[in-house]
Amino acid sequence: MILIDEEGTKMQASVFKSYFAKFEEHLRENECYFIFRPTLADNDAKIKHVENGQKISFRWQTDLKKCTNFQGSKYGFEFTGFRSILENPLPQYTRLDIIGYVYKCYEVEKKPVRGGKVAMKMEIKLEDLEGGHIIVTLWEEYCLQMLNYMEKKQQPHVFLILQFGNLQIYGKKRTVSNVYDATRLFINSPIDEILEFKKSFLSNIGEETSSHHSVGTSIVSSLEEEFLNEIDFINIVKLMK
């Protein structure tokens, strides 16, 4: 689990399998609890979803009490601008929250992964308020979530928040992907952060009917095909003349 307090501090937490019977019926996303007698330890997990050196463990002696007047942020977003992702020396696998307009959404692909399995993925290109772009890769259930939305969408413009994303670095190329089950995907959700971004974004692009934004977001060809289509190729024989 990832917990957040009223001051916005996040911390990883876990429940051991032997204690599932006590806690699994009570812990729910987006609900608040007072936590009594947990164990606090160093966060030595191989995969860290928050920058916090400690973690909480729920033991048999740990108790919970429902809290109904939580005054903090519900989601605790900490957005990173696209320019910071692309230009600043952030390390590989940094956890990121990003928000943007779905500039392009590419067709679903099937890619071989570890263990000889095949996984579905979809790449999307997000645009921020400064006109910057970044590629986001969605795998498996996140890919299906995006695909299902795009097939049924009733709004021309799609805005998205990816929380707890994963920074991937391939040479000079930087992209963001989902990570396991920790990532949260908000697609045109009626939450303040998306509504405010949408208002600012649509105000920025104005009434330019010739703009690519006027047709809204749709599924297009693969990223590789788009790259090839944008290049004017010259035959080798012409270069030799």
Short mmCIF file of N, CA, C and O in Angstrom, two decimals, residues 92-221:
data_model
loop_
_atom_site.label_atom_id
_atom_site.label_comp_id
_atom_site.label_asym_id
_atom_site.label_seq_id
_atom_site.Cartn_x
_atom_site.Cartn_y
_atom_site.Cartn_z
N GLN A 92 17.11 6.62 -13.69
CA GLN A 92 16.23 5.57 -14.21
C GLN A 92 15.32 5.06 -13.09
O GLN A 92 15.71 4.96 -11.95
N TYR A 93 14.08 4.78 -13.44
CA TYR A 93 13.07 4.21 -12.54
C TYR A 93 12.55 5.20 -11.50
O TYR A 93 11.92 4.80 -10.53
N THR A 94 12.81 6.50 -11.69
CA THR A 94 12.21 7.50 -10.81
C THR A 94 10.70 7.44 -10.93
O THR A 94 10.15 7.31 -12.02
N ARG A 95 10.01 7.50 -9.80
CA ARG A 95 8.55 7.51 -9.81
C ARG A 95 8.06 8.93 -10.12
O ARG A 95 8.57 9.90 -9.54
N LEU A 96 7.08 9.05 -11.03
CA LEU A 96 6.63 10.35 -11.50
C LEU A 96 5.11 10.42 -11.53
O LEU A 96 4.43 9.42 -11.82
N ASP A 97 4.58 11.60 -11.26
CA ASP A 97 3.18 11.91 -11.53
C ASP A 97 3.18 12.89 -12.70
O ASP A 97 3.87 13.92 -12.65
N ILE A 98 2.42 12.59 -13.75
CA ILE A 98 2.36 13.50 -14.90
C ILE A 98 0.90 13.73 -15.30
O ILE A 98 0.03 12.88 -15.07
N ILE A 99 0.67 14.89 -15.89
CA ILE A 99 -0.66 15.23 -16.39
C ILE A 99 -0.51 15.84 -17.78
O ILE A 99 0.45 16.58 -18.04
N GLY A 100 -1.42 15.51 -18.69
CA GLY A 100 -1.31 16.06 -20.03
C GLY A 100 -2.51 15.75 -20.90
O GLY A 100 -3.42 14.99 -20.53
N TYR A 101 -2.50 16.37 -22.05
CA TYR A 101 -3.50 16.13 -23.09
C TYR A 101 -3.03 14.97 -23.95
O TYR A 101 -1.85 14.92 -24.35
N VAL A 102 -3.92 14.03 -24.24
CA VAL A 102 -3.54 12.89 -25.08
C VAL A 102 -3.49 13.37 -26.53
O VAL A 102 -4.50 13.41 -27.23
N TYR A 103 -2.30 13.74 -26.94
CA TYR A 103 -2.07 14.31 -28.27
C TYR A 103 -2.27 13.25 -29.34
O TYR A 103 -2.89 13.49 -30.37
N LYS A 104 -1.75 12.05 -29.10
CA LYS A 104 -1.96 10.93 -30.01
C LYS A 104 -1.99 9.64 -29.21
O LYS A 104 -1.34 9.51 -28.18
N CYS A 105 -2.77 8.70 -29.71
CA CYS A 105 -2.91 7.41 -29.06
C CYS A 105 -2.68 6.35 -30.14
O CYS A 105 -3.39 6.31 -31.15
N TYR A 106 -1.66 5.52 -29.96
CA TYR A 106 -1.27 4.57 -31.00
C TYR A 106 -1.92 3.21 -30.80
O TYR A 106 -2.37 2.87 -29.70
N GLU A 107 -1.97 2.45 -31.87
CA GLU A 107 -2.63 1.16 -31.83
C GLU A 107 -1.95 0.20 -30.85
O GLU A 107 -0.76 0.29 -30.59
N VAL A 108 -2.74 -0.73 -30.33
CA VAL A 108 -2.22 -1.73 -29.39
C VAL A 108 -1.26 -2.67 -30.11
O VAL A 108 -1.50 -3.09 -31.24
N GLU A 109 -0.15 -2.97 -29.45
CA GLU A 109 0.83 -3.91 -29.98
C GLU A 109 1.02 -5.06 -28.99
O GLU A 109 0.72 -4.94 -27.81
N LYS A 110 1.53 -6.16 -29.49
CA LYS A 110 1.87 -7.30 -28.64
C LYS A 110 3.38 -7.49 -28.69
O LYS A 110 3.95 -7.62 -29.77
N LYS A 111 4.00 -7.49 -27.52
CA LYS A 111 5.44 -7.57 -27.43
C LYS A 111 5.87 -8.75 -26.56
O LYS A 111 5.27 -9.00 -25.52
N PRO A 112 6.93 -9.48 -26.97
CA PRO A 112 7.45 -10.55 -26.12
C PRO A 112 8.11 -9.98 -24.87
O PRO A 112 8.80 -8.96 -24.94
N VAL A 113 7.87 -10.61 -23.73
CA VAL A 113 8.47 -10.19 -22.47
C VAL A 113 9.17 -11.37 -21.83
O VAL A 113 9.27 -12.45 -22.42
N ARG A 114 9.65 -11.20 -20.63
CA ARG A 114 10.37 -12.25 -19.94
C ARG A 114 9.52 -13.51 -19.76
O ARG A 114 8.31 -13.43 -19.61
N GLY A 115 10.20 -14.63 -19.78
CA GLY A 115 9.50 -15.90 -19.59
C GLY A 115 8.80 -16.41 -20.83
O GLY A 115 7.99 -17.34 -20.76
N GLY A 116 9.09 -15.80 -21.98
CA GLY A 116 8.47 -16.25 -23.22
C GLY A 116 7.03 -15.83 -23.39
O GLY A 116 6.34 -16.30 -24.30
N LYS A 117 6.55 -14.96 -22.52
CA LYS A 117 5.16 -14.51 -22.61
C LYS A 117 5.03 -13.32 -23.56
O LYS A 117 6.02 -12.71 -23.95
N VAL A 118 3.79 -13.05 -23.94
CA VAL A 118 3.49 -11.91 -24.81
C VAL A 118 2.59 -10.95 -24.05
O VAL A 118 1.60 -11.36 -23.44
N ALA A 119 2.92 -9.67 -24.07
CA ALA A 119 2.15 -8.67 -23.33
C ALA A 119 1.64 -7.60 -24.29
O ALA A 119 2.27 -7.28 -25.29
N MET A 120 0.46 -7.05 -23.96
CA MET A 120 -0.12 -5.97 -24.75
C MET A 120 0.42 -4.63 -24.26
O MET A 120 0.60 -4.43 -23.06
N LYS A 121 0.66 -3.75 -25.21
CA LYS A 121 1.07 -2.41 -24.82
C LYS A 121 0.48 -1.38 -25.78
O LYS A 121 0.18 -1.68 -26.93
N MET A 122 0.29 -0.19 -25.27
CA MET A 122 -0.18 0.94 -26.08
C MET A 122 0.69 2.13 -25.74
O MET A 122 0.97 2.40 -24.57
N GLU A 123 1.14 2.84 -26.76
CA GLU A 123 1.91 4.05 -26.54
C GLU A 123 1.04 5.25 -26.84
O GLU A 123 0.28 5.27 -27.81
N ILE A 124 1.15 6.26 -25.98
CA ILE A 124 0.42 7.50 -26.19
C ILE A 124 1.40 8.66 -26.10
O ILE A 124 2.44 8.55 -25.45
N LYS A 125 1.08 9.74 -26.77
CA LYS A 125 1.91 10.94 -26.72
C LYS A 125 1.12 12.01 -25.98
O LYS A 125 0.03 12.40 -26.40
N LEU A 126 1.67 12.47 -24.85
CA LEU A 126 1.02 13.51 -24.06
C LEU A 126 1.61 14.88 -24.38
O LEU A 126 2.79 15.00 -24.70
N GLU A 127 0.78 15.90 -24.26
CA GLU A 127 1.22 17.29 -24.45
C GLU A 127 0.90 18.08 -23.19
O GLU A 127 -0.18 17.93 -22.61
N ASP A 128 1.85 18.90 -22.75
CA ASP A 128 1.61 19.72 -21.56
C ASP A 128 1.22 21.14 -21.94
O ASP A 128 1.05 21.46 -23.14
N LEU A 129 1.08 22.00 -20.96
CA LEU A 129 0.63 23.37 -21.22
C LEU A 129 1.67 24.21 -21.94
O LEU A 129 1.35 25.27 -22.48
N GLU A 130 2.92 23.76 -21.95
CA GLU A 130 3.98 24.48 -22.64
C GLU A 130 4.22 23.95 -24.05
O GLU A 130 5.14 24.39 -24.73
N GLY A 131 3.40 23.00 -24.49
CA GLY A 131 3.55 22.44 -25.83
C GLY A 131 4.57 21.32 -25.91
O GLY A 131 4.88 20.85 -27.01
N GLY A 132 5.11 20.89 -24.78
CA GLY A 132 6.07 19.79 -24.78
C GLY A 132 5.37 18.45 -24.89
O GLY A 132 4.19 18.32 -24.53
N HIS A 133 6.09 17.46 -25.41
CA HIS A 133 5.52 16.13 -25.61
C HIS A 133 6.38 15.06 -24.94
O HIS A 133 7.60 15.21 -24.85
N ILE A 134 5.72 14.01 -24.49
CA ILE A 134 6.44 12.87 -23.94
C ILE A 134 5.64 11.60 -24.27
O ILE A 134 4.42 11.63 -24.35
N ILE A 135 6.37 10.51 -24.50
CA ILE A 135 5.74 9.23 -24.81
C ILE A 135 5.49 8.46 -23.52
O ILE A 135 6.36 8.35 -22.66
N VAL A 136 4.28 7.93 -23.39
CA VAL A 136 3.90 7.10 -22.24
C VAL A 136 3.52 5.72 -22.76
O VAL A 136 2.75 5.59 -23.71
N THR A 137 4.08 4.69 -22.13
CA THR A 137 3.77 3.31 -22.51
C THR A 137 2.90 2.68 -21.44
O THR A 137 3.25 2.67 -20.26
N LEU A 138 1.75 2.15 -21.87
CA LEU A 138 0.81 1.50 -20.97
C LEU A 138 0.79 0.00 -21.27
O LEU A 138 0.59 -0.40 -22.42
N TRP A 139 1.00 -0.82 -20.25
CA TRP A 139 1.06 -2.26 -20.41
C TRP A 139 -0.16 -2.95 -19.80
O TRP A 139 -0.70 -2.52 -18.80
N GLU A 140 -0.56 -4.03 -20.45
CA GLU A 140 -1.57 -4.96 -19.95
C GLU A 140 -2.85 -4.25 -19.48
O GLU A 140 -3.51 -3.63 -20.27
N GLU A 141 -3.21 -4.36 -18.18
CA GLU A 141 -4.51 -3.83 -17.75
C GLU A 141 -4.62 -2.33 -17.95
O GLU A 141 -5.72 -1.81 -18.19
N TYR A 142 -3.49 -1.61 -17.90
CA TYR A 142 -3.53 -0.16 -18.15
C TYR A 142 -3.75 0.11 -19.63
O TYR A 142 -4.44 1.06 -20.01
N CYS A 143 -3.18 -0.73 -20.46
CA CYS A 143 -3.42 -0.66 -21.91
C CYS A 143 -4.89 -0.90 -22.20
O CYS A 143 -5.51 -0.17 -22.98
N LEU A 144 -5.48 -1.92 -21.57
CA LEU A 144 -6.89 -2.23 -21.78
C LEU A 144 -7.79 -1.10 -21.27
O LEU A 144 -8.81 -0.78 -21.89
N GLN A 145 -7.41 -0.51 -20.15
CA GLN A 145 -8.19 0.59 -19.60
C GLN A 145 -8.25 1.75 -20.59
O GLN A 145 -9.31 2.35 -20.83
N MET A 146 -7.09 2.08 -21.18
CA MET A 146 -7.04 3.17 -22.15
C MET A 146 -7.79 2.81 -23.42
O MET A 146 -8.55 3.62 -23.97
N LEU A 147 -7.60 1.58 -23.90
CA LEU A 147 -8.27 1.14 -25.12
C LEU A 147 -9.78 1.16 -24.96
O LEU A 147 -10.51 1.64 -25.84
N ASN A 148 -10.28 0.65 -23.84
CA ASN A 148 -11.72 0.62 -23.59
C ASN A 148 -12.30 2.03 -23.54
O ASN A 148 -13.40 2.27 -24.05
N TYR A 149 -11.54 2.95 -22.96
CA TYR A 149 -12.03 4.32 -22.91
C TYR A 149 -12.09 4.93 -24.31
O TYR A 149 -13.07 5.57 -24.67
N MET A 150 -11.03 4.71 -25.08
CA MET A 150 -10.98 5.30 -26.42
C MET A 150 -12.08 4.75 -27.32
O MET A 150 -12.61 5.45 -28.17
N GLU A 151 -12.44 3.49 -27.14
CA GLU A 151 -13.49 2.88 -27.97
C GLU A 151 -14.88 3.40 -27.62
O GLU A 151 -15.78 3.37 -28.44
N LYS A 152 -15.04 3.90 -26.40
CA LYS A 152 -16.36 4.35 -25.95
C LYS A 152 -16.42 5.85 -25.69
O LYS A 152 -17.48 6.36 -25.30
N LYS A 153 -15.31 6.54 -25.89
CA LYS A 153 -15.24 7.95 -25.48
C LYS A 153 -16.31 8.80 -26.16
O LYS A 153 -16.64 8.62 -27.33
N GLN A 154 -16.85 9.72 -25.38
CA GLN A 154 -17.89 10.62 -25.86
C GLN A 154 -17.42 12.06 -25.94
O GLN A 154 -18.18 12.93 -26.30
N GLN A 155 -16.17 12.29 -25.56
CA GLN A 155 -15.60 13.63 -25.62
C GLN A 155 -14.44 13.65 -26.62
O GLN A 155 -13.67 12.69 -26.66
N PRO A 156 -14.32 14.70 -27.42
CA PRO A 156 -13.26 14.72 -28.43
C PRO A 156 -11.86 14.84 -27.85
O PRO A 156 -10.90 14.34 -28.42
N HIS A 157 -11.75 15.51 -26.70
CA HIS A 157 -10.44 15.74 -26.10
C HIS A 157 -10.27 14.86 -24.88
O HIS A 157 -11.16 14.77 -24.04
N VAL A 158 -9.11 14.23 -24.78
CA VAL A 158 -8.84 13.32 -23.67
C VAL A 158 -7.67 13.85 -22.85
O VAL A 158 -6.60 14.13 -23.39
N PHE A 159 -7.88 13.95 -21.55
CA PHE A 159 -6.85 14.40 -20.62
C PHE A 159 -6.57 13.29 -19.62
O PHE A 159 -7.48 12.57 -19.21
N LEU A 160 -5.32 13.19 -19.24
CA LEU A 160 -4.90 12.01 -18.48
C LEU A 160 -3.92 12.36 -17.38
O LEU A 160 -3.07 13.23 -17.54
N ILE A 161 -4.07 11.67 -16.25
CA ILE A 161 -3.08 11.72 -15.17
C ILE A 161 -2.54 10.31 -14.96
O ILE A 161 -3.31 9.35 -14.87
N LEU A 162 -1.22 10.20 -14.93
CA LEU A 162 -0.57 8.94 -14.62
C LEU A 162 0.18 9.16 -13.30
O LEU A 162 1.14 9.92 -13.25
N GLN A 163 -0.29 8.51 -12.24
CA GLN A 163 0.35 8.66 -10.93
C GLN A 163 1.21 7.44 -10.63
O GLN A 163 0.83 6.32 -10.93
N PHE A 164 2.37 7.67 -10.03
CA PHE A 164 3.35 6.62 -9.75
C PHE A 164 3.80 5.94 -11.05
O PHE A 164 3.81 4.72 -11.17
N GLY A 165 4.13 6.76 -12.04
CA GLY A 165 4.69 6.25 -13.29
C GLY A 165 6.16 5.93 -13.11
O GLY A 165 6.78 6.24 -12.08
N ASN A 166 6.74 5.32 -14.12
CA ASN A 166 8.12 4.83 -14.05
C ASN A 166 8.94 5.47 -15.18
O ASN A 166 8.59 5.35 -16.35
N LEU A 167 10.02 6.16 -14.83
CA LEU A 167 10.88 6.77 -15.83
C LEU A 167 11.77 5.71 -16.47
O LEU A 167 12.48 4.98 -15.79
N GLN A 168 11.72 5.62 -17.79
CA GLN A 168 12.55 4.68 -18.55
C GLN A 168 13.52 5.48 -19.40
O GLN A 168 13.14 6.46 -20.06
N ILE A 169 14.79 5.06 -19.39
CA ILE A 169 15.82 5.76 -20.17
C ILE A 169 16.47 4.78 -21.13
O ILE A 169 16.98 3.73 -20.73
N TYR A 170 16.42 5.12 -22.43
CA TYR A 170 17.06 4.32 -23.47
C TYR A 170 18.01 5.24 -24.23
O TYR A 170 17.60 5.93 -25.16
N GLY A 171 19.28 5.26 -23.81
CA GLY A 171 20.22 6.19 -24.42
C GLY A 171 19.82 7.61 -24.09
O GLY A 171 19.74 7.99 -22.94
N LYS A 172 19.51 8.41 -25.13
CA LYS A 172 19.07 9.78 -24.92
C LYS A 172 17.55 9.89 -24.86
O LYS A 172 17.01 10.97 -24.59
N LYS A 173 16.85 8.79 -25.09
CA LYS A 173 15.40 8.80 -25.11
C LYS A 173 14.84 8.56 -23.71
O LYS A 173 15.28 7.64 -23.01
N ARG A 174 13.88 9.36 -23.31
CA ARG A 174 13.24 9.21 -22.01
C ARG A 174 11.73 9.07 -22.19
O ARG A 174 11.10 9.89 -22.87
N THR A 175 11.17 8.05 -21.61
CA THR A 175 9.73 7.81 -21.67
C THR A 175 9.24 7.49 -20.27
O THR A 175 10.01 7.30 -19.34
N VAL A 176 7.91 7.41 -20.14
CA VAL A 176 7.29 7.05 -18.87
C VAL A 176 6.36 5.86 -19.11
O VAL A 176 5.70 5.78 -20.14
N SER A 177 6.34 4.92 -18.16
CA SER A 177 5.45 3.76 -18.29
C SER A 177 4.77 3.51 -16.95
O SER A 177 5.16 4.06 -15.92
N ASN A 178 3.74 2.67 -16.98
CA ASN A 178 3.14 2.25 -15.72
C ASN A 178 4.06 1.25 -15.04
O ASN A 178 4.96 0.68 -15.66
N VAL A 179 3.84 1.02 -13.78
CA VAL A 179 4.67 0.08 -13.03
C VAL A 179 3.76 -0.82 -12.19
O VAL A 179 3.05 -0.34 -11.31
N TYR A 180 3.77 -2.10 -12.50
CA TYR A 180 3.01 -3.09 -11.75
C TYR A 180 1.59 -2.59 -11.45
O TYR A 180 0.93 -2.02 -12.30
N ASP A 181 1.15 -2.81 -10.20
CA ASP A 181 -0.19 -2.37 -9.82
C ASP A 181 -0.18 -1.06 -9.06
O ASP A 181 -1.22 -0.60 -8.59
N ALA A 182 0.99 -0.45 -8.89
CA ALA A 182 1.07 0.78 -8.11
C ALA A 182 0.56 1.99 -8.88
O ALA A 182 0.01 2.93 -8.30
N THR A 183 0.72 1.98 -10.19
CA THR A 183 0.33 3.13 -11.02
C THR A 183 -1.18 3.32 -10.96
O THR A 183 -1.96 2.37 -10.98
N ARG A 184 -1.58 4.58 -10.93
CA ARG A 184 -3.01 4.93 -11.01
C ARG A 184 -3.22 5.77 -12.27
O ARG A 184 -2.46 6.69 -12.55
N LEU A 185 -4.26 5.42 -13.02
CA LEU A 185 -4.56 6.09 -14.29
C LEU A 185 -5.90 6.79 -14.17
O LEU A 185 -6.92 6.16 -13.85
N PHE A 186 -5.91 8.09 -14.44
CA PHE A 186 -7.13 8.89 -14.41
C PHE A 186 -7.37 9.43 -15.81
O PHE A 186 -6.60 10.25 -16.30
N ILE A 187 -8.40 8.97 -16.48
CA ILE A 187 -8.70 9.37 -17.86
C ILE A 187 -9.96 10.22 -17.88
O ILE A 187 -11.07 9.73 -17.62
N ASN A 188 -9.79 11.52 -18.16
CA ASN A 188 -10.92 12.46 -18.17
C ASN A 188 -11.76 12.36 -16.90
O ASN A 188 -12.99 12.55 -16.93
N SER A 189 -11.12 12.07 -15.79
CA SER A 189 -11.84 11.96 -14.52
C SER A 189 -12.28 13.35 -14.06
O SER A 189 -11.56 14.33 -14.23
N PRO A 190 -13.46 13.46 -13.44
CA PRO A 190 -13.97 14.78 -13.00
C PRO A 190 -13.35 15.22 -11.69
O PRO A 190 -14.05 15.51 -10.72
N ILE A 191 -12.03 15.28 -11.64
CA ILE A 191 -11.34 15.73 -10.44
C ILE A 191 -10.73 17.10 -10.72
O ILE A 191 -10.50 17.47 -11.87
N ASP A 192 -10.46 17.84 -9.67
CA ASP A 192 -10.03 19.25 -9.81
C ASP A 192 -8.81 19.39 -10.71
O ASP A 192 -8.75 20.30 -11.54
N GLU A 193 -7.82 18.52 -10.52
CA GLU A 193 -6.57 18.66 -11.27
C GLU A 193 -6.79 18.54 -12.78
O GLU A 193 -6.22 19.30 -13.57
N ILE A 194 -7.61 17.60 -13.21
CA ILE A 194 -7.89 17.43 -14.64
C ILE A 194 -8.77 18.56 -15.15
O ILE A 194 -8.55 19.09 -16.25
N LEU A 195 -9.78 18.96 -14.39
CA LEU A 195 -10.67 20.03 -14.82
C LEU A 195 -9.92 21.34 -14.99
O LEU A 195 -10.15 22.08 -15.96
N GLU A 196 -9.00 21.64 -14.08
CA GLU A 196 -8.21 22.87 -14.18
C GLU A 196 -7.24 22.82 -15.35
O GLU A 196 -7.06 23.80 -16.07
N PHE A 197 -6.60 21.65 -15.55
CA PHE A 197 -5.67 21.51 -16.67
C PHE A 197 -6.44 21.64 -17.99
O PHE A 197 -5.99 22.31 -18.92
N LYS A 198 -7.59 20.99 -18.08
CA LYS A 198 -8.40 21.04 -19.30
C LYS A 198 -8.79 22.48 -19.63
O LYS A 198 -8.70 22.91 -20.79
N LYS A 199 -9.21 23.23 -18.63
CA LYS A 199 -9.62 24.62 -18.86
C LYS A 199 -8.45 25.44 -19.39
O LYS A 199 -8.60 26.20 -20.35
N SER A 200 -7.28 25.27 -18.78
CA SER A 200 -6.10 26.03 -19.22
C SER A 200 -5.66 25.60 -20.61
O SER A 200 -5.30 26.44 -21.44
N PHE A 201 -5.68 24.31 -20.88
CA PHE A 201 -5.21 23.80 -22.16
C PHE A 201 -6.11 24.28 -23.30
O PHE A 201 -5.61 24.77 -24.32
N LEU A 202 -7.42 24.13 -23.14
CA LEU A 202 -8.34 24.54 -24.20
C LEU A 202 -8.30 26.05 -24.40
O LEU A 202 -8.50 26.54 -25.52
N SER A 203 -8.02 26.77 -23.33
CA SER A 203 -7.89 28.23 -23.46
C SER A 203 -6.64 28.58 -24.26
O SER A 203 -6.65 29.53 -25.06
N ASN A 204 -5.59 27.80 -24.08
CA ASN A 204 -4.33 28.06 -24.79
C ASN A 204 -4.45 27.82 -26.29
O ASN A 204 -3.91 28.58 -27.10
N ILE A 205 -5.15 26.75 -26.69
CA ILE A 205 -5.21 26.44 -28.11
C ILE A 205 -6.24 27.30 -28.83
O ILE A 205 -6.25 27.38 -30.06
N GLY A 206 -7.15 27.95 -28.06
CA GLY A 206 -8.08 28.90 -28.65
C GLY A 206 -9.04 28.28 -29.65
O GLY A 206 -9.43 27.12 -29.54
N GLU A 207 -9.39 29.05 -30.64
CA GLU A 207 -10.39 28.64 -31.62
C GLU A 207 -9.78 28.28 -32.96
O GLU A 207 -10.41 28.41 -34.01
N GLU A 208 -8.53 27.81 -32.97
CA GLU A 208 -7.86 27.49 -34.22
C GLU A 208 -8.42 26.18 -34.80
O GLU A 208 -7.99 25.09 -34.45
N THR A 209 -9.39 26.30 -35.69
CA THR A 209 -10.04 25.11 -36.24
C THR A 209 -9.11 24.28 -37.10
O THR A 209 -9.33 23.09 -37.33
N SER A 210 -8.03 24.92 -37.59
CA SER A 210 -7.08 24.19 -38.42
C SER A 210 -6.10 23.39 -37.58
O SER A 210 -5.33 22.58 -38.10
N SER A 211 -6.09 23.64 -36.28
CA SER A 211 -5.15 22.95 -35.40
C SER A 211 -5.47 21.48 -35.30
O SER A 211 -6.62 21.06 -35.42
N HIS A 212 -4.44 20.67 -35.05
CA HIS A 212 -4.65 19.23 -34.89
C HIS A 212 -5.51 18.94 -33.67
O HIS A 212 -6.16 17.91 -33.60
N HIS A 213 -5.57 19.87 -32.72
CA HIS A 213 -6.36 19.65 -31.52
C HIS A 213 -7.85 19.68 -31.81
O HIS A 213 -8.64 19.12 -31.07
N SER A 214 -8.24 20.34 -32.89
CA SER A 214 -9.67 20.53 -33.15
C SER A 214 -10.38 19.21 -33.44
O SER A 214 -11.58 19.10 -33.26
N VAL A 215 -9.64 18.21 -33.90
CA VAL A 215 -10.28 16.94 -34.20
C VAL A 215 -10.28 16.01 -32.99
O VAL A 215 -10.85 14.94 -33.03
N GLY A 216 -9.64 16.43 -31.91
CA GLY A 216 -9.64 15.62 -30.71
C GLY A 216 -8.67 14.47 -30.78
O GLY A 216 -7.90 14.31 -31.73
N THR A 217 -8.71 13.65 -29.75
CA THR A 217 -7.81 12.51 -29.65
C THR A 217 -8.40 11.29 -30.33
O THR A 217 -9.57 10.99 -30.18
N SER A 218 -7.59 10.56 -31.07
CA SER A 218 -8.04 9.33 -31.71
C SER A 218 -6.88 8.36 -31.78
O SER A 218 -5.73 8.72 -31.58
N ILE A 219 -7.20 7.10 -32.08
CA ILE A 219 -6.16 6.07 -32.22
C ILE A 219 -5.59 6.13 -33.63
O ILE A 219 -6.33 6.13 -34.61
N VAL A 220 -4.27 6.20 -33.73
CA VAL A 220 -3.62 6.30 -35.04
C VAL A 220 -2.66 5.13 -35.20
O VAL A 220 -2.62 4.21 -34.40
N SER A 221 -1.86 5.19 -36.27
CA SER A 221 -0.91 4.12 -36.55
C SER A 221 0.16 4.05 -35.47
O SER A 221 0.21 4.88 -34.57
#
